[in-house]
mmCIF file of C-alpha atoms in Angstrom:
data_model
loop_
_atom_site.group_PDB
_atom_site.id
_atom_site.type_symbol
_atom_site.label_atom_id
_atom_site.label_comp_id
_atom_site.label_asym_id
_atom_site.label_seq_id
_atom_site.Cartn_x
_atom_site.Cartn_y
_atom_site.Cartn_z
ATOM 1 C CA MET A 1 -2.897 -72.350 -109.632
ATOM 2 C CA THR A 2 -0.512 -69.712 -108.369
ATOM 3 C CA THR A 3 2.887 -70.012 -106.700
ATOM 4 C CA HIS A 4 4.484 -67.353 -104.604
ATOM 5 C CA MET A 5 8.078 -66.905 -103.487
ATOM 6 C CA SER A 6 8.073 -67.341 -99.728
ATOM 7 C CA PRO A 7 10.838 -65.939 -97.506
ATOM 8 C CA ALA A 8 12.063 -69.499 -97.012
ATOM 9 C CA GLY A 9 12.231 -69.920 -100.774
ATOM 10 C CA ARG A 10 14.382 -66.918 -101.444
ATOM 11 C CA ARG A 11 17.384 -67.523 -103.729
ATOM 12 C CA GLU A 12 20.817 -67.777 -102.189
ATOM 13 C CA PRO A 13 23.747 -65.938 -103.884
ATOM 14 C CA GLY A 14 24.751 -67.883 -107.012
ATOM 15 C CA GLU A 15 21.463 -69.760 -107.292
ATOM 16 C CA VAL A 16 19.491 -69.393 -110.426
ATOM 17 C CA PHE A 17 16.077 -70.425 -109.242
ATOM 18 C CA GLY A 18 14.259 -70.437 -105.838
ATOM 19 C CA GLY A 19 13.206 -73.051 -103.360
ATOM 20 C CA GLY A 20 12.815 -76.649 -104.475
ATOM 21 C CA PHE A 21 9.028 -76.981 -103.932
ATOM 22 C CA THR A 22 8.277 -73.653 -105.531
ATOM 23 C CA LEU A 23 10.489 -74.578 -108.483
ATOM 24 C CA PHE A 24 8.787 -77.941 -108.862
ATOM 25 C CA ALA A 25 5.294 -76.344 -108.806
ATOM 26 C CA ASP A 26 6.324 -73.725 -111.236
ATOM 27 C CA MET A 27 7.734 -76.292 -113.724
ATOM 28 C CA LEU A 28 4.569 -78.388 -113.421
ATOM 29 C CA LEU A 29 2.354 -75.399 -114.217
ATOM 30 C CA VAL A 30 4.586 -74.065 -117.025
ATOM 31 C CA GLY A 31 4.860 -77.539 -118.458
ATOM 32 C CA LEU A 32 1.141 -78.085 -118.685
ATOM 33 C CA LEU A 33 0.582 -74.554 -120.135
ATOM 34 C CA THR A 34 3.310 -74.987 -122.670
ATOM 35 C CA SER A 35 1.950 -78.415 -123.737
ATOM 36 C CA LEU A 36 -1.463 -76.890 -124.235
ATOM 37 C CA ALA A 37 -0.060 -73.979 -126.197
ATOM 38 C CA CYS A 38 1.869 -76.478 -128.418
ATOM 39 C CA LEU A 39 -1.201 -78.287 -129.541
ATOM 40 C CA PRO A 40 -1.525 -76.289 -132.820
ATOM 41 C CA VAL A 41 2.081 -77.374 -133.459
ATOM 42 C CA VAL A 42 3.171 -74.171 -135.210
ATOM 43 C CA THR A 43 2.895 -72.330 -131.911
ATOM 44 C CA ALA A 44 5.559 -74.534 -130.272
ATOM 45 C CA PRO A 45 8.471 -71.987 -130.590
ATOM 46 C CA ALA A 46 6.338 -69.272 -129.111
ATOM 47 C CA ALA A 47 5.061 -71.540 -126.356
ATOM 48 C CA PHE A 48 8.585 -72.592 -125.285
ATOM 49 C CA SER A 49 9.782 -68.965 -125.554
ATOM 50 C CA ALA A 50 6.952 -67.863 -123.271
ATOM 51 C CA ALA A 51 7.790 -70.668 -120.841
ATOM 52 C CA SER A 52 11.395 -69.543 -120.734
ATOM 53 C CA ALA A 53 10.469 -65.898 -120.254
ATOM 54 C CA THR A 54 8.081 -66.840 -117.422
ATOM 55 C CA LEU A 55 10.822 -68.909 -115.634
ATOM 56 C CA ARG A 56 13.424 -66.220 -116.281
ATOM 57 C CA GLY A 57 11.156 -63.653 -114.596
ATOM 58 C CA ALA A 58 10.821 -65.904 -111.592
ATOM 59 C CA ALA A 59 14.551 -66.478 -111.472
ATOM 60 C CA ARG A 60 15.730 -62.831 -111.724
ATOM 61 C CA ASP A 61 12.859 -60.796 -110.298
ATOM 62 C CA GLY A 62 11.050 -63.352 -108.028
ATOM 63 C CA ARG A 63 7.961 -62.801 -110.220
ATOM 64 C CA THR A 64 4.930 -64.888 -109.486
ATOM 65 C CA VAL A 65 4.433 -67.781 -111.897
ATOM 66 C CA ASN A 66 0.781 -68.190 -112.971
ATOM 67 C CA SER A 67 -1.314 -68.766 -116.061
ATOM 68 C CA ARG A 68 -1.928 -65.014 -116.601
ATOM 69 C CA VAL A 69 1.770 -64.265 -116.688
ATOM 70 C CA TYR A 70 2.393 -67.148 -119.091
ATOM 71 C CA VAL A 71 -0.468 -66.169 -121.431
ATOM 72 C CA GLY A 72 0.826 -62.599 -121.527
ATOM 73 C CA GLU A 73 4.218 -63.793 -122.565
ATOM 74 C CA LEU A 74 2.734 -66.134 -125.146
ATOM 75 C CA ARG A 75 0.658 -63.455 -126.759
ATOM 76 C CA ALA A 76 3.682 -61.195 -127.138
ATOM 77 C CA ARG A 77 5.475 -63.989 -128.952
ATOM 78 C CA LEU A 78 2.811 -65.112 -131.351
ATOM 79 C CA THR A 79 4.293 -63.359 -134.371
ATOM 80 C CA GLY A 80 4.471 -64.372 -137.984
ATOM 81 C CA ARG A 81 8.164 -65.199 -137.575
ATOM 82 C CA ALA A 82 7.496 -67.462 -134.641
ATOM 83 C CA LEU A 83 4.675 -69.300 -136.407
ATOM 84 C CA LEU A 84 6.870 -69.796 -139.468
ATOM 85 C CA GLY A 85 9.441 -71.309 -137.209
ATOM 86 C CA GLY A 86 6.774 -73.578 -135.862
ATOM 87 C CA LEU A 87 7.119 -75.590 -139.119
ATOM 88 C CA LEU A 88 10.469 -76.876 -137.890
ATOM 89 C CA PRO A 89 9.096 -79.312 -135.203
ATOM 90 C CA PRO A 90 7.049 -81.260 -137.741
ATOM 91 C CA ALA A 91 10.123 -81.423 -139.977
ATOM 92 C CA LEU A 92 12.124 -82.832 -136.994
ATOM 93 C CA ALA A 93 9.359 -85.416 -136.390
ATOM 94 C CA VAL A 94 9.471 -86.480 -140.047
ATOM 95 C CA LEU A 95 13.290 -86.831 -139.737
ATOM 96 C CA LEU A 96 12.867 -89.133 -136.734
ATOM 97 C CA LEU A 97 10.332 -91.198 -138.616
ATOM 98 C CA LEU A 98 12.748 -91.549 -141.545
ATOM 99 C CA ASP A 99 15.373 -92.567 -139.097
ATOM 100 C CA GLY A 100 13.201 -95.334 -137.678
ATOM 101 C CA ALA A 101 12.242 -96.490 -141.124
ATOM 102 C CA LEU A 102 15.869 -96.712 -142.140
ATOM 103 C CA VAL A 103 16.747 -98.834 -139.113
ATOM 104 C CA ARG A 104 13.930 -101.267 -140.049
ATOM 105 C CA SER A 105 14.741 -101.322 -143.743
ATOM 106 C CA GLY A 106 18.116 -103.094 -143.561
ATOM 107 C CA LEU A 107 19.315 -101.065 -146.604
ATOM 108 C CA PRO A 108 23.101 -100.756 -147.066
ATOM 109 C CA GLY A 109 24.459 -97.868 -145.091
ATOM 110 C CA ALA A 110 21.390 -97.671 -142.807
ATOM 111 C CA ARG A 111 23.423 -98.408 -139.717
ATOM 112 C CA VAL A 112 25.577 -95.399 -140.442
ATOM 113 C CA LEU A 113 22.916 -93.010 -141.697
ATOM 114 C CA ALA A 114 20.398 -93.772 -138.932
ATOM 115 C CA PRO A 115 22.685 -92.681 -136.032
ATOM 116 C CA ALA A 116 23.712 -89.562 -138.109
ATOM 117 C CA LEU A 117 20.087 -88.595 -138.521
ATOM 118 C CA LEU A 118 19.453 -89.124 -134.795
ATOM 119 C CA LEU A 119 22.342 -86.930 -133.861
ATOM 120 C CA LEU A 120 21.148 -84.279 -136.348
ATOM 121 C CA ALA A 121 17.692 -84.404 -134.753
ATOM 122 C CA LEU A 122 19.235 -84.032 -131.246
ATOM 123 C CA GLY A 123 21.352 -81.073 -132.427
ATOM 124 C CA ALA A 124 18.327 -79.442 -133.986
ATOM 125 C CA ALA A 125 16.392 -79.838 -130.733
ATOM 126 C CA VAL A 126 19.216 -78.262 -128.733
ATOM 127 C CA VAL A 127 19.512 -75.327 -131.135
ATOM 128 C CA GLY A 128 15.724 -74.850 -131.043
ATOM 129 C CA LEU A 129 15.604 -74.859 -127.215
ATOM 130 C CA ARG A 130 18.472 -72.465 -127.037
ATOM 131 C CA ALA A 131 16.757 -70.201 -129.538
ATOM 132 C CA THR A 132 13.503 -70.162 -127.466
ATOM 133 C CA ALA A 133 15.469 -69.268 -124.262
ATOM 134 C CA LEU A 134 16.887 -66.066 -125.768
ATOM 135 C CA GLU A 135 15.853 -62.640 -124.737
ATOM 136 C CA ALA A 136 15.242 -59.637 -127.029
ATOM 137 C CA PRO A 137 16.821 -58.560 -129.365
ATOM 138 C CA HIS A 138 17.858 -62.158 -130.158
ATOM 139 C CA GLN A 139 14.517 -63.671 -129.178
ATOM 140 C CA LEU A 140 13.574 -66.739 -131.247
ATOM 141 C CA SER A 141 16.607 -66.362 -133.523
ATOM 142 C CA VAL A 142 17.721 -69.764 -134.861
ATOM 143 C CA ARG A 143 20.974 -68.132 -135.997
ATOM 144 C CA GLU A 144 21.727 -66.852 -132.461
ATOM 145 C CA GLY A 145 20.631 -70.187 -130.966
ATOM 146 C CA LEU A 146 23.186 -71.952 -133.224
ATOM 147 C CA VAL A 147 25.889 -69.440 -132.295
ATOM 148 C CA ARG A 148 25.292 -70.043 -128.595
ATOM 149 C CA THR A 149 25.102 -73.781 -129.027
ATOM 150 C CA LEU A 150 28.579 -73.780 -130.676
ATOM 151 C CA ALA A 151 30.015 -71.111 -128.343
ATOM 152 C CA GLU A 152 28.920 -72.842 -125.118
ATOM 153 C CA PRO A 153 29.525 -76.588 -125.729
ATOM 154 C CA ARG A 154 29.238 -77.518 -122.080
ATOM 155 C CA GLY A 155 25.839 -75.918 -121.634
ATOM 156 C CA SER A 156 24.726 -77.458 -124.964
ATOM 157 C CA LEU A 157 25.806 -80.880 -123.923
ATOM 158 C CA LEU A 158 23.812 -80.527 -120.663
ATOM 159 C CA LEU A 159 20.789 -79.425 -122.699
ATOM 160 C CA ALA A 160 21.290 -82.406 -125.073
ATOM 161 C CA GLY A 161 21.240 -84.697 -121.982
ATOM 162 C CA ALA A 162 17.977 -83.094 -120.889
ATOM 163 C CA VAL A 163 16.482 -83.777 -124.301
ATOM 164 C CA VAL A 164 17.624 -87.375 -124.248
ATOM 165 C CA LEU A 165 16.230 -87.876 -120.688
ATOM 166 C CA ALA A 166 12.932 -86.305 -121.711
ATOM 167 C CA ALA A 167 12.725 -88.664 -124.723
ATOM 168 C CA LEU A 168 13.459 -91.703 -122.520
ATOM 169 C CA LEU A 169 10.756 -90.603 -119.956
ATOM 170 C CA ALA A 170 8.233 -90.092 -122.772
ATOM 171 C CA TRP A 171 9.022 -93.567 -124.090
ATOM 172 C CA ALA A 172 8.870 -95.253 -120.684
ATOM 173 C CA MET A 173 6.000 -93.255 -119.174
ATOM 174 C CA PRO A 174 3.856 -91.641 -121.860
ATOM 175 C CA MET A 175 1.561 -90.100 -119.192
ATOM 176 C CA LEU A 176 4.402 -87.689 -118.253
ATOM 177 C CA VAL A 177 4.472 -86.169 -121.776
ATOM 178 C CA PRO A 178 2.272 -83.135 -120.891
ATOM 179 C CA LEU A 179 4.713 -82.225 -118.070
ATOM 180 C CA LEU A 180 8.001 -82.605 -119.930
ATOM 181 C CA ALA A 181 7.924 -79.181 -121.613
ATOM 182 C CA GLY A 182 8.391 -77.512 -118.215
ATOM 183 C CA PRO A 183 11.671 -79.262 -117.328
ATOM 184 C CA LEU A 184 12.976 -78.665 -120.867
ATOM 185 C CA ALA A 185 12.165 -74.967 -120.819
ATOM 186 C CA PHE A 186 13.726 -74.794 -117.328
ATOM 187 C CA ALA A 187 16.937 -76.474 -118.603
ATOM 188 C CA ALA A 188 17.214 -74.169 -121.583
ATOM 189 C CA THR A 189 16.626 -71.105 -119.397
ATOM 190 C CA ALA A 190 19.128 -72.212 -116.770
ATOM 191 C CA VAL A 191 21.750 -72.850 -119.449
ATOM 192 C CA ASP A 192 21.168 -69.439 -121.034
ATOM 193 C CA LEU A 193 21.305 -67.659 -117.679
ATOM 194 C CA ARG A 194 24.456 -69.421 -116.618
ATOM 195 C CA HIS A 195 26.344 -69.151 -119.912
ATOM 196 C CA SER A 196 25.081 -65.924 -121.546
ATOM 197 C CA PRO A 197 27.851 -63.584 -122.708
ATOM 198 C CA ALA A 198 26.622 -60.983 -120.244
ATOM 199 C CA ASP A 199 26.906 -63.341 -117.347
ATOM 200 C CA GLY A 200 30.262 -64.520 -118.443
ATOM 201 C CA ALA A 201 31.509 -60.947 -118.628
ATOM 202 C CA ALA A 202 30.061 -60.119 -115.217
ATOM 203 C CA SER A 203 31.810 -63.150 -113.639
#
């Protein structure tokens, strides 16, 4: 599956991405490829980073989005550092399981601790997505992702909303789960493009 930027789909001044149908097709493809690349779990950061780089190339350079481009970006990001960072998603999943167990336990303080853990998990997801949307030399830096999360609260709140919406869609329609990585990567990339320090200085 390959999508091309047609003349009718060219970006207008101020737009981040191209025409609606092209964008939709690109997100579907990138979402499926990212979900497949995430199957070993520890490859999740590299997979999302490759998705962001692929969408960024389409946004800035009108580059074609296809599986070959995505796989090339993924190979460049499968480093030891990225694989080590891949241990964080399972830790996040354990945190959510503990949160659910606390809610069901009825222990004193569970009503306070459970929402706190849920917010912590949401914050970790936002920082992780912002880290995967970074370009070199900050690429896949959790520290830089945290810095940008705190420095750009509006973009981070938008990204948190995207995470919550994706979680609700996954709960309501589990068949959509393989496609949700695409919109999440798109949201993280759009936030980074709109609110990066370089962009802010240019505007």
